[in-house]
mmCIF file of C-alpha atoms in Angstrom:
data_model
loop_
_atom_site.group_PDB
_atom_site.id
_atom_site.type_symbol
_atom_site.label_atom_id
_atom_site.label_comp_id
_atom_site.label_asym_id
_atom_site.label_seq_id
_atom_site.Cartn_x
_atom_site.Cartn_y
_atom_site.Cartn_z
ATOM 1 C CA MET N 262 -30.669 20.531 22.210
ATOM 2 C CA PHE N 263 -27.520 21.931 23.175
ATOM 3 C CA CYS N 264 -24.256 20.955 20.963
ATOM 4 C CA GLU N 265 -26.825 19.585 18.146
ATOM 5 C CA LYS N 266 -25.148 21.909 15.266
ATOM 6 C CA ALA N 267 -21.828 20.978 16.339
ATOM 7 C CA ILE N 268 -22.462 17.554 15.946
ATOM 8 C CA GLU N 269 -24.385 18.035 12.645
ATOM 9 C CA ILE N 270 -21.389 19.751 10.806
ATOM 10 C CA ILE N 271 -19.061 16.932 12.081
ATOM 11 C CA ARG N 272 -21.958 14.133 10.886
ATOM 12 C CA GLU N 273 -21.496 16.727 7.697
ATOM 13 C CA LEU N 274 -17.511 16.224 7.107
ATOM 14 C CA HIS N 275 -17.426 12.780 8.138
ATOM 15 C CA ARG N 276 -20.448 11.528 5.375
ATOM 16 C CA MET N 277 -18.022 12.877 2.559
ATOM 17 C CA GLY N 278 -15.652 10.111 2.498
ATOM 18 C CA ASP N 279 -12.056 9.741 3.521
ATOM 19 C CA GLY N 280 -10.050 12.303 1.133
ATOM 20 C CA GLN N 281 -12.716 14.385 -0.185
ATOM 21 C CA LEU N 282 -12.729 18.329 1.312
ATOM 22 C CA PRO N 283 -16.295 19.770 1.146
ATOM 23 C CA ALA N 284 -16.937 23.314 1.482
ATOM 24 C CA PHE N 285 -16.038 25.340 4.625
ATOM 25 C CA ASN N 286 -18.986 25.088 6.553
ATOM 26 C CA GLU N 287 -18.573 29.006 7.543
ATOM 27 C CA ASP N 288 -22.470 29.397 8.918
ATOM 28 C CA GLY N 289 -22.379 26.402 11.050
ATOM 29 C CA ILE N 290 -19.528 27.199 12.826
ATOM 30 C CA ARG N 291 -20.426 30.548 13.616
ATOM 31 C CA GLN N 292 -24.315 29.257 14.576
ATOM 32 C CA VAL N 293 -21.725 27.117 17.194
ATOM 33 C CA LEU N 294 -20.035 30.143 18.859
ATOM 34 C CA GLU N 295 -22.986 31.816 18.992
ATOM 35 C CA GLU N 296 -24.740 29.000 21.228
ATOM 36 C CA MET N 297 -21.161 29.237 23.376
ATOM 37 C CA LYS N 298 -21.630 32.604 23.988
ATOM 38 C CA ALA N 299 -25.034 32.391 25.051
ATOM 39 C CA LEU N 300 -24.452 29.229 27.399
ATOM 40 C CA TYR N 301 -21.385 31.484 28.471
ATOM 41 C CA GLU N 302 -23.584 34.842 29.149
ATOM 42 C CA GLN N 303 -26.013 32.284 31.074
ATOM 43 C CA ASN N 304 -23.270 30.631 33.147
ATOM 44 C CA GLN N 305 -21.793 34.001 33.944
ATOM 45 C CA SER N 306 -25.240 35.458 35.591
ATOM 46 C CA ASP N 307 -25.991 32.161 37.298
ATOM 47 C CA VAL N 308 -22.785 31.924 38.832
ATOM 48 C CA ASN N 309 -22.624 35.770 40.281
ATOM 49 C CA GLU N 310 -26.397 35.098 41.777
ATOM 50 C CA ALA N 311 -25.288 31.326 43.321
ATOM 51 C CA LYS N 312 -22.339 33.609 44.813
ATOM 52 C CA SER N 313 -24.734 36.606 45.757
ATOM 53 C CA GLU N 314 -27.369 35.125 47.037
ATOM 54 C CA GLY N 315 -26.422 31.848 47.703
ATOM 55 C CA LYS N 316 -28.359 29.939 45.712
ATOM 56 C CA SER N 317 -26.484 26.721 45.367
ATOM 57 C CA GLU N 318 -29.649 24.439 43.113
ATOM 58 C CA LEU N 319 -28.340 26.547 40.204
ATOM 59 C CA ILE N 320 -24.962 24.461 40.608
ATOM 60 C CA PRO N 321 -26.237 21.443 38.541
ATOM 61 C CA THR N 322 -27.237 23.622 35.562
ATOM 62 C CA ILE N 323 -24.267 25.416 35.682
ATOM 63 C CA LYS N 324 -22.145 22.627 35.347
ATOM 64 C CA PHE N 325 -24.199 21.046 32.632
ATOM 65 C CA ARG N 326 -23.660 23.989 30.555
ATOM 66 C CA HIS N 327 -20.331 23.706 30.915
ATOM 67 C CA CYS N 328 -20.002 20.726 29.467
ATOM 68 C CA CYS N 329 -22.093 21.662 26.740
ATOM 69 C CA LEU N 330 -19.380 24.219 26.029
ATOM 70 C CA LEU N 331 -16.471 21.905 26.437
ATOM 71 C CA ARG N 332 -18.264 19.543 23.786
ATOM 72 C CA ASN N 333 -18.926 22.477 21.624
ATOM 73 C CA GLN N 334 -15.363 23.248 21.608
ATOM 74 C CA ARG N 335 -14.187 19.755 20.859
ATOM 75 C CA CYS N 336 -16.553 19.291 18.121
ATOM 76 C CA ILE N 337 -15.427 22.540 16.313
ATOM 77 C CA ALA N 338 -11.615 22.052 17.137
ATOM 78 C CA ALA N 339 -12.132 18.097 15.751
ATOM 79 C CA TYR N 340 -13.963 19.171 13.223
ATOM 80 C CA LEU N 341 -10.986 21.986 12.011
ATOM 81 C CA TYR N 342 -8.016 19.611 13.101
ATOM 82 C CA ASP N 343 -10.202 17.061 10.803
ATOM 83 C CA ARG N 344 -10.388 19.621 8.016
ATOM 84 C CA LEU N 345 -6.902 20.325 8.585
ATOM 85 C CA LEU N 346 -5.985 16.682 8.329
ATOM 86 C CA ARG N 347 -7.771 16.184 4.817
ATOM 87 C CA ILE N 348 -5.723 19.376 3.165
ATOM 88 C CA ARG N 349 -2.571 17.846 4.616
ATOM 89 C CA THR N 350 -3.188 14.594 2.650
ATOM 90 C CA LEU N 351 -4.156 16.226 -0.744
ATOM 91 C CA ARG N 352 -1.355 17.985 -0.729
ATOM 92 C CA TRP N 353 1.187 14.979 -0.271
ATOM 93 C CA GLU N 354 -0.477 13.322 -3.274
ATOM 94 C CA TYR N 355 -0.776 17.285 -5.530
ATOM 95 C CA GLY N 356 2.653 18.990 -4.161
ATOM 96 C CA SER N 357 2.474 22.177 -3.990
ATOM 97 C CA VAL N 358 -0.191 23.064 -6.003
ATOM 98 C CA LEU N 359 -3.747 21.882 -5.180
ATOM 99 C CA PRO N 360 -6.118 22.130 -7.950
ATOM 100 C CA THR N 361 -8.581 24.559 -7.928
ATOM 101 C CA ASN N 362 -11.929 23.109 -7.174
ATOM 102 C CA ILE N 363 -10.082 22.073 -3.683
ATOM 103 C CA ARG N 364 -8.419 25.190 -3.134
ATOM 104 C CA PHE N 365 -12.107 26.800 -3.531
ATOM 105 C CA HIS N 366 -13.292 24.899 -0.287
ATOM 106 C CA MET N 367 -10.871 26.241 1.612
ATOM 107 C CA CYS N 368 -11.236 29.438 3.872
ATOM 108 C CA ALA N 369 -8.727 32.328 3.996
ATOM 109 C CA GLU N 370 -6.742 30.826 6.901
ATOM 110 C CA GLU N 371 -6.754 27.406 5.510
ATOM 111 C CA VAL N 372 -5.053 28.826 2.760
ATOM 112 C CA ARG N 373 -2.815 31.108 4.786
ATOM 113 C CA CYS N 374 -1.731 28.209 6.775
ATOM 114 C CA LEU N 375 -1.152 25.913 4.626
ATOM 115 C CA LYS N 376 1.215 28.562 2.820
ATOM 116 C CA ASP N 377 3.469 28.623 5.622
ATOM 117 C CA HIS N 378 3.329 25.187 6.512
ATOM 118 C CA GLY N 379 3.938 24.331 2.624
ATOM 119 C CA GLU N 380 6.438 27.204 2.237
ATOM 120 C CA PHE N 381 8.507 25.301 4.874
ATOM 121 C CA GLU N 382 8.304 21.893 4.116
ATOM 122 C CA ILE N 383 9.900 23.067 0.553
ATOM 123 C CA ASP N 384 12.513 24.589 2.208
ATOM 124 C CA ASP N 385 12.980 21.392 4.538
ATOM 125 C CA GLY N 386 12.763 19.518 1.273
ATOM 126 C CA THR N 387 14.965 21.344 -0.528
ATOM 127 C CA ILE N 388 17.726 21.800 2.690
ATOM 128 C CA ILE N 389 17.492 18.059 3.079
ATOM 129 C CA LEU N 390 17.361 16.564 -0.565
ATOM 130 C CA LEU N 391 19.232 18.732 -2.237
ATOM 131 C CA LYS N 392 22.440 19.822 -0.449
ATOM 132 C CA LYS N 393 24.569 18.356 -2.718
ATOM 133 C CA ASN N 394 24.206 19.531 -5.882
ATOM 134 C CA SER N 395 21.517 16.843 -7.391
ATOM 135 C CA GLN N 396 20.644 18.409 -10.750
ATOM 136 C CA HIS N 397 18.945 15.787 -12.269
ATOM 137 C CA PHE N 398 17.013 15.226 -9.038
ATOM 138 C CA LEU N 399 15.151 18.140 -9.255
ATOM 139 C CA PRO N 400 13.567 18.175 -12.654
ATOM 140 C CA ARG N 401 12.705 15.149 -12.500
ATOM 141 C CA TRP N 402 10.893 15.408 -9.113
ATOM 142 C CA LYS N 403 9.250 19.007 -10.679
ATOM 143 C CA CYS N 404 7.854 16.867 -13.835
ATOM 144 C CA GLU N 405 6.207 14.222 -11.511
ATOM 145 C CA GLN N 406 4.665 16.901 -9.601
ATOM 146 C CA LEU N 407 3.084 18.606 -12.882
ATOM 147 C CA ILE N 408 2.683 15.514 -14.451
ATOM 148 C CA ARG N 409 0.325 14.705 -11.907
ATOM 149 C CA GLN N 410 -1.581 17.632 -12.208
ATOM 150 C CA GLY N 411 -2.175 17.176 -15.648
ATOM 151 C CA VAL N 412 0.160 20.554 -16.424
ATOM 152 C CA LEU N 413 2.667 17.813 -18.074
ATOM 153 C CA GLU N 414 2.137 14.973 -20.186
ATOM 154 C CA HIS N 415 4.964 12.081 -20.054
ATOM 155 C CA ILE N 416 6.242 11.195 -23.410
ATOM 156 C CA MET N 417 7.873 7.530 -24.211
ATOM 157 C CA SER N 418 10.673 8.448 -26.826
ATOM 158 C CA ILE U 70 26.787 -0.614 -7.595
ATOM 159 C CA SER U 71 31.006 -1.969 -7.755
ATOM 160 C CA ASP U 72 32.118 0.268 -10.851
ATOM 161 C CA ALA U 73 30.957 3.541 -10.322
ATOM 162 C CA MET U 74 32.100 3.807 -6.784
ATOM 163 C CA SER U 75 35.140 1.826 -6.062
ATOM 164 C CA ASP U 76 36.626 4.078 -9.083
ATOM 165 C CA ASP U 77 36.847 7.017 -6.766
ATOM 166 C CA HIS U 78 38.708 5.861 -3.885
ATOM 167 C CA ASP U 79 38.318 8.519 -1.993
ATOM 168 C CA ALA U 80 34.544 7.295 -1.454
ATOM 169 C CA SER U 81 35.316 4.227 0.155
ATOM 170 C CA ASP U 82 36.562 5.918 3.269
ATOM 171 C CA MET U 83 33.920 7.304 5.164
ATOM 172 C CA SER U 84 33.463 8.473 8.651
ATOM 173 C CA GLY U 85 30.268 8.531 10.331
ATOM 174 C CA GLY U 86 30.823 11.965 12.203
ATOM 175 C CA ASP U 87 29.994 11.569 15.985
ATOM 176 C CA ASP U 88 28.561 8.345 15.671
ATOM 177 C CA GLY U 89 30.958 5.977 17.452
ATOM 178 C CA GLN U 90 29.381 2.631 16.169
ATOM 179 C CA GLU U 91 29.890 4.176 12.498
ATOM 180 C CA ASP U 92 33.438 4.578 12.566
ATOM 181 C CA VAL U 93 34.510 3.635 8.605
ATOM 182 C CA MET U 94 32.231 1.874 6.145
ATOM 183 C CA THR U 95 32.565 0.771 3.079
ATOM 184 C CA PRO U 96 30.124 2.117 0.269
ATOM 185 C CA SER U 97 27.799 -0.878 0.427
ATOM 186 C CA GLU U 98 27.528 -1.085 3.731
ATOM 187 C CA LEU U 99 26.674 2.463 4.027
ATOM 188 C CA ILE U 100 23.554 1.769 1.596
ATOM 189 C CA ARG U 101 22.841 -1.354 3.204
ATOM 190 C CA LYS U 102 22.879 0.381 6.664
ATOM 191 C CA LEU U 103 20.708 3.216 4.831
ATOM 192 C CA GLU U 104 18.244 0.390 3.519
ATOM 193 C CA GLU U 105 17.933 -1.173 6.907
ATOM 194 C CA ALA U 106 16.896 2.670 8.608
ATOM 195 C CA TRP U 107 14.455 2.651 6.292
ATOM 196 C CA LEU U 108 12.819 -0.358 6.288
ATOM 197 C CA ASN U 109 12.383 0.319 10.666
ATOM 198 C CA GLU U 110 11.057 3.911 10.039
ATOM 199 C CA LYS U 111 8.811 2.437 7.463
ATOM 200 C CA PHE U 112 7.210 -0.132 9.599
ATOM 201 C CA SER U 113 7.405 1.460 13.236
ATOM 202 C CA PRO U 114 4.735 3.324 14.553
ATOM 203 C CA GLU U 115 6.858 5.861 16.229
ATOM 204 C CA LEU U 116 9.282 8.019 15.039
ATOM 205 C CA LEU U 117 12.796 6.615 15.906
ATOM 206 C CA GLU U 118 15.966 8.158 16.734
ATOM 207 C CA ASN U 119 17.424 10.613 13.367
ATOM 208 C CA LYS U 120 20.222 9.112 11.855
ATOM 209 C CA SER U 121 21.274 12.107 9.837
ATOM 210 C CA GLU U 122 24.646 11.750 9.358
ATOM 211 C CA ARG U 123 24.269 8.463 7.712
ATOM 212 C CA VAL U 124 22.174 10.912 5.507
ATOM 213 C CA GLU U 125 25.037 13.117 5.012
ATOM 214 C CA CYS U 126 27.027 9.946 4.106
ATOM 215 C CA VAL U 127 24.925 8.894 1.399
ATOM 216 C CA MET U 128 24.341 12.362 0.012
ATOM 217 C CA GLU U 129 28.113 12.587 -0.416
ATOM 218 C CA GLN U 130 28.061 9.027 -1.581
ATOM 219 C CA LEU U 131 25.401 10.150 -4.356
ATOM 220 C CA THR U 132 27.725 13.299 -5.170
ATOM 221 C CA HIS U 133 30.918 11.071 -6.221
ATOM 222 C CA MET U 134 28.579 8.603 -7.843
ATOM 223 C CA GLU U 135 27.044 11.561 -10.136
ATOM 224 C CA ALA U 136 30.612 12.667 -10.775
ATOM 225 C CA ASN U 137 32.134 9.198 -11.665
ATOM 226 C CA LEU U 138 28.847 8.916 -14.080
ATOM 227 C CA GLN U 139 29.693 12.161 -15.827
ATOM 228 C CA ARG U 140 33.122 10.544 -16.748
ATOM 229 C CA VAL U 141 31.756 6.928 -18.246
ATOM 230 C CA ARG U 142 31.767 7.152 -21.816
ATOM 231 C CA LYS U 143 28.584 8.216 -23.423
ATOM 232 C CA GLY U 144 26.054 5.776 -24.514
ATOM 233 C CA ASP U 145 28.335 2.919 -22.288
ATOM 234 C CA MET U 146 25.608 0.152 -21.076
ATOM 235 C CA LYS U 147 27.473 0.831 -18.048
ATOM 236 C CA ALA U 148 25.843 4.412 -17.548
ATOM 237 C CA SER U 149 22.469 3.415 -17.171
ATOM 238 C CA VAL U 150 23.137 0.673 -14.381
ATOM 239 C CA HIS U 151 24.801 3.361 -12.749
ATOM 240 C CA ARG U 152 21.712 5.423 -13.309
ATOM 241 C CA MET U 153 19.341 3.490 -12.058
ATOM 242 C CA GLU U 154 21.471 2.168 -9.057
ATOM 243 C CA ILE U 155 22.217 6.361 -8.595
ATOM 244 C CA ASP U 156 17.877 6.604 -8.765
ATOM 245 C CA ARG U 157 16.712 4.053 -6.904
ATOM 246 C CA ILE U 158 19.613 5.018 -3.837
ATOM 247 C CA ARG U 159 17.576 8.623 -4.029
ATOM 248 C CA TYR U 160 14.397 6.887 -3.810
ATOM 249 C CA VAL U 161 14.834 5.494 -0.433
ATOM 250 C CA LEU U 162 16.797 8.279 0.776
ATOM 251 C CA SER U 163 13.476 10.657 0.129
ATOM 252 C CA SER U 164 11.405 7.676 1.431
ATOM 253 C CA TYR U 165 13.109 7.133 4.389
ATOM 254 C CA LEU U 166 12.755 11.480 4.616
ATOM 255 C CA ARG U 167 9.165 11.243 3.760
ATOM 256 C CA SER U 168 8.262 8.347 6.383
ATOM 257 C CA ARG U 169 9.855 10.688 8.798
ATOM 258 C CA LEU U 170 8.277 13.495 7.964
ATOM 259 C CA GLN U 171 4.404 12.231 7.968
ATOM 260 C CA LYS U 172 5.006 10.823 11.517
ATOM 261 C CA ILE U 173 6.411 14.086 12.821
ATOM 262 C CA GLU U 174 2.874 15.600 11.003
ATOM 263 C CA LYS U 175 0.860 12.739 12.670
ATOM 264 C CA PHE U 176 2.289 13.196 16.593
ATOM 265 C CA PHE U 177 3.772 16.662 16.280
ATOM 266 C CA PRO U 178 3.031 17.461 20.090
ATOM 267 C CA HIS U 179 4.070 14.387 20.969
ATOM 268 C CA VAL U 180 7.401 14.296 19.331
ATOM 269 C CA LEU U 181 7.887 17.974 20.479
ATOM 270 C CA GLU U 182 7.647 17.002 24.067
ATOM 271 C CA LYS U 183 10.109 13.852 23.927
ATOM 272 C CA GLU U 184 12.539 16.646 22.098
ATOM 273 C CA LYS U 185 11.932 18.525 25.285
ATOM 274 C CA SER U 186 12.292 15.882 27.646
ATOM 275 C CA ARG U 187 15.409 13.941 26.492
ATOM 276 C CA ALA U 188 18.371 14.183 28.861
ATOM 277 C CA GLU U 189 21.339 16.507 27.607
ATOM 278 C CA GLY U 190 23.365 13.796 26.395
ATOM 279 C CA ASP U 191 20.701 11.312 24.876
ATOM 280 C CA ALA U 192 20.512 11.391 21.394
ATOM 281 C CA SER U 193 18.174 13.445 19.445
ATOM 282 C CA PHE U 194 15.343 12.147 17.857
ATOM 283 C CA LEU U 195 14.771 15.264 15.518
ATOM 284 C CA SER U 196 17.273 16.314 12.847
ATOM 285 C CA PRO U 197 17.648 20.247 13.452
ATOM 286 C CA GLU U 198 15.818 20.859 10.412
ATOM 287 C CA GLU U 199 13.155 18.200 11.418
ATOM 288 C CA PHE U 200 13.086 19.742 14.625
ATOM 289 C CA ALA U 201 12.497 23.356 13.398
ATOM 290 C CA PHE U 202 9.617 22.199 10.963
ATOM 291 C CA ALA U 203 7.694 19.919 13.800
ATOM 292 C CA LYS U 204 7.533 23.664 15.944
ATOM 293 C CA GLU U 205 6.251 25.600 12.976
ATOM 294 C CA TYR U 206 3.865 23.087 12.190
ATOM 295 C CA LEU U 207 2.219 22.951 15.993
ATOM 296 C CA ALA U 208 2.510 27.194 15.653
ATOM 297 C CA ASN U 209 1.000 26.895 12.168
ATOM 298 C CA THR U 210 -1.949 24.702 13.670
ATOM 299 C CA GLU U 211 -2.415 26.984 16.739
ATOM 300 C CA THR U 212 -2.847 30.343 14.703
ATOM 301 C CA TYR U 213 -5.223 28.176 12.510
ATOM 302 C CA LEU U 214 -7.603 27.459 15.304
ATOM 303 C CA LYS U 215 -7.187 30.296 17.144
ATOM 304 C CA ALA U 216 -7.964 32.509 14.158
ATOM 305 C CA VAL U 217 -11.014 30.466 13.136
ATOM 306 C CA ALA U 218 -12.526 29.624 16.613
ATOM 307 C CA LEU U 219 -10.959 29.607 19.339
ATOM 308 C CA LYS U 220 -10.646 33.782 19.304
ATOM 309 C CA HIS U 221 -14.839 33.794 19.418
ATOM 310 C CA MET U 222 -15.297 31.482 22.258
ATOM 311 C CA PRO U 223 -15.563 32.355 25.609
ATOM 312 C CA PRO U 224 -12.237 33.519 27.461
ATOM 313 C CA ASN U 225 -11.747 30.948 29.602
ATOM 314 C CA LEU U 226 -11.997 28.045 26.150
ATOM 315 C CA GLN U 227 -9.761 30.053 24.344
ATOM 316 C CA THR U 228 -7.158 27.440 24.150
ATOM 317 C CA VAL U 229 -6.723 23.448 23.083
ATOM 318 C CA ASP U 230 -4.020 21.236 24.728
ATOM 319 C CA MET U 231 -2.373 19.569 21.753
ATOM 320 C CA LEU U 232 -1.227 16.969 23.963
ATOM 321 C CA LYS U 233 -4.509 15.735 24.865
ATOM 322 C CA ALA U 234 -5.708 16.801 21.562
ATOM 323 C CA VAL U 235 -4.079 14.794 19.135
ATOM 324 C CA PRO U 236 -3.670 10.884 19.292
ATOM 325 C CA GLU U 237 -0.389 9.260 20.454
ATOM 326 C CA PRO U 238 1.214 6.258 18.535
ATOM 327 C CA CYS U 239 0.245 2.931 19.041
ATOM 328 C CA LEU U 240 2.768 1.001 20.650
ATOM 329 C CA ASP U 241 1.292 -1.884 20.960
ATOM 330 C CA SER U 242 0.258 -2.141 17.159
ATOM 331 C CA PHE U 243 2.113 -5.937 15.500
ATOM 332 C CA VAL U 244 5.243 -5.777 13.487
ATOM 333 C CA PHE U 245 6.791 -8.217 11.673
ATOM 334 C CA LEU U 246 10.727 -8.702 12.454
ATOM 335 C CA ARG U 247 13.986 -10.215 12.131
ATOM 336 C CA VAL U 248 16.554 -11.473 14.599
ATOM 337 C CA ARG U 249 20.086 -10.317 13.922
ATOM 338 C CA ALA U 250 21.581 -11.282 17.759
ATOM 339 C CA ARG U 251 20.629 -13.691 19.590
ATOM 340 C CA GLN U 252 18.264 -12.325 22.059
ATOM 341 C CA GLU U 253 16.992 -14.703 25.236
ATOM 342 C CA ASN U 254 14.469 -14.019 28.146
ATOM 343 C CA ILE U 255 12.592 -11.347 26.474
ATOM 344 C CA LEU U 256 9.250 -10.628 28.193
ATOM 345 C CA VAL U 257 6.010 -10.979 26.218
ATOM 346 C CA GLU U 258 3.435 -10.922 28.855
ATOM 347 C CA PRO U 259 3.737 -9.945 32.618
ATOM 348 C CA GLU U 260 2.643 -12.413 35.246
ATOM 349 C CA THR U 261 -0.651 -11.508 36.776
ATOM 350 C CA ASP U 262 -2.951 -13.533 38.240
ATOM 351 C CA ASP U 263 -4.110 -15.426 35.775
ATOM 352 C CA GLN U 264 -0.951 -16.143 34.063
ATOM 353 C CA ARG U 265 2.339 -16.772 34.465
ATOM 354 C CA GLU U 266 4.763 -14.605 32.571
ATOM 355 C CA TYR U 267 5.456 -15.269 29.257
ATOM 356 C CA VAL U 268 8.874 -15.386 28.084
ATOM 357 C CA VAL U 269 10.410 -15.955 25.135
ATOM 358 C CA ASP U 270 14.156 -16.566 23.956
ATOM 359 C CA LEU U 271 14.457 -14.923 19.985
ATOM 360 C CA ASP U 272 17.487 -17.113 17.817
ATOM 361 C CA GLU U 273 19.097 -15.463 15.217
ATOM 362 C CA GLY U 274 17.827 -15.263 11.607
ATOM 363 C CA SER U 275 14.239 -16.382 13.063
ATOM 364 C CA GLN U 276 10.974 -13.905 12.040
ATOM 365 C CA HIS U 277 8.542 -13.027 14.302
ATOM 366 C CA LEU U 278 5.243 -11.189 15.007
ATOM 367 C CA MET U 279 5.210 -9.267 17.512
ATOM 368 C CA ARG U 280 4.249 -5.978 19.724
ATOM 369 C CA TYR U 281 6.205 -3.606 19.006
ATOM 370 C CA ARG U 282 5.989 -1.968 22.701
ATOM 371 C CA THR U 283 7.941 -5.774 23.869
ATOM 372 C CA ILE U 284 10.599 -4.778 21.236
ATOM 373 C CA ALA U 285 10.994 -1.776 21.141
ATOM 374 C CA PRO U 286 14.366 -1.294 22.716
ATOM 375 C CA LEU U 287 15.598 -4.044 20.338
ATOM 376 C CA VAL U 288 15.182 -1.897 17.059
ATOM 377 C CA SER U 289 17.039 0.984 18.485
ATOM 378 C CA SER U 290 20.093 -1.238 19.609
ATOM 379 C CA GLY U 291 20.304 -2.808 15.888
ATOM 380 C CA ALA U 292 19.029 -5.996 18.228
ATOM 381 C CA VAL U 293 16.068 -6.888 15.677
ATOM 382 C CA GLN U 294 15.135 -5.757 11.738
ATOM 383 C CA LEU U 295 11.934 -4.499 11.153
ATOM 384 C CA ILE U 296 10.778 -6.110 8.134
#
């Protein structure tokens, strides 16, 4: 049945609880894209046939394939966007440096998207929060981030 | 917060920039207004009007307080209390900005659409930095989707309409509120075939749990405070 692979990758993501990021299912995505290509090509030839030979009985099949294409697109977009949302939540939690085991599960474009987005966020934060000389603020904030990442330890003296 | 602030007499005379309603405020009024904006933003399901002049004023105020703190004798007990006060205000400020940023991220296509379609004279919902952030966020997301999947799809399916794909804020969620100025004839439920219209009066000082959509204009006018 069409769109099964698409549902499978979404289910796989859904199965991992909130806040966890499984490995990027490159193979799954590739299979869905291939299915989409096949459906599209079949539709193209059917559309040509329907037009040139007036075979209107092909139209329901064409519509059906189009629905499958839309569903596959929607599933892929949902899968990718949900991953982005999870990464974003992790980013808010961990700050600018994500633990290596999480980065391991991200694909190259996700890292690039994160970096662009991340740089801007830091800039934005810098502009808004540190505009009027907050020397005390920055070190404390940086320390807090680093403490959460396990790089620094808070010593009560 | 009295000592650290009133030591510097310049600090007590602050104008609120272009916003005509906030001409001159005492420091404690300013902080109170920041806290009100912070609570409203925290509990509102949608992004509220931006209060960047208030943010600027608070930043100035913090600078003054820091400067005053330098002048206090080291080891003086007052110093640690003032230090705590400064940290507290800083926390409220960054929590406020963080709330806004998270809402911008969550509803980015709708936030940008709202900003695009607002009239010339209306107040902006986003500060210039927030606007730039939202635009960049949209661009990054679209680039990501395109690069990973969309460009490999059939030609007629290579775009995704973000406005349709990303959910809108739920304006029907319920919020707690306290009434600051008495309101009469607030329409809670409109008249339908099955029921008469349900209208309430809100007394000053009373607290309610209502649908955000009903009282949204009252939040922006300052007539009610979300709690």
